[in-house]
C-alpha angles and dihedrals in degrees: 000000000000125000119257119236089249094053090046090052092049091049090050091049092049092048091052092045094050091048092052090053091051092080088218109125092196091054091047093049091048092048092048089053089053102043104033121082111238089244096041114150119220124199107186136144089239098049139347126202145097135283132035091287090073091060091043090056091050094051094043089054093046094049092047091052099036109023091177095048114154127186118203117195106223098175135006128187120190121201120169106292097358138076121195115199132188111200142180116217125201130182147134119254102236101144139042113292126180090341092309116127116231112285100181087230123140119237133201119185142155130240138176128207136186113200123192120203133206121188091345095308131104106260102170137011128195116188135189114187127183093235091160091064090042094052093042090056090050091052094244093117129035124191 
């Protein structure tokens, strides 16, 4: 029995997600090379661009700033060639982030992503991240 495109997309998403939670930058970079289409387009608050290198830059920055980063998938909706995911991110600010020196403070914030697949690879990513909550918790913004 062969896998359906939808099940292949879910498996690709889960592989990428598990890799990101490994904390191993080499594993994450290798996984990005495997699961991202060479012309993938990334729309993210941290970096926008095309190709797997954009996502590699994002994860290198995140791991440098939050070496214990963990992404928990709270909800996932699968529809044909897209997966929408609502996630909770936790981590400890131990490295420079957005010009902010390490504070040692923990952060918890929400994010949502829509990922489009083509031939079993990630072809496009749209991300919305609660950077206000993130920066408030780090003391960079006060309301």
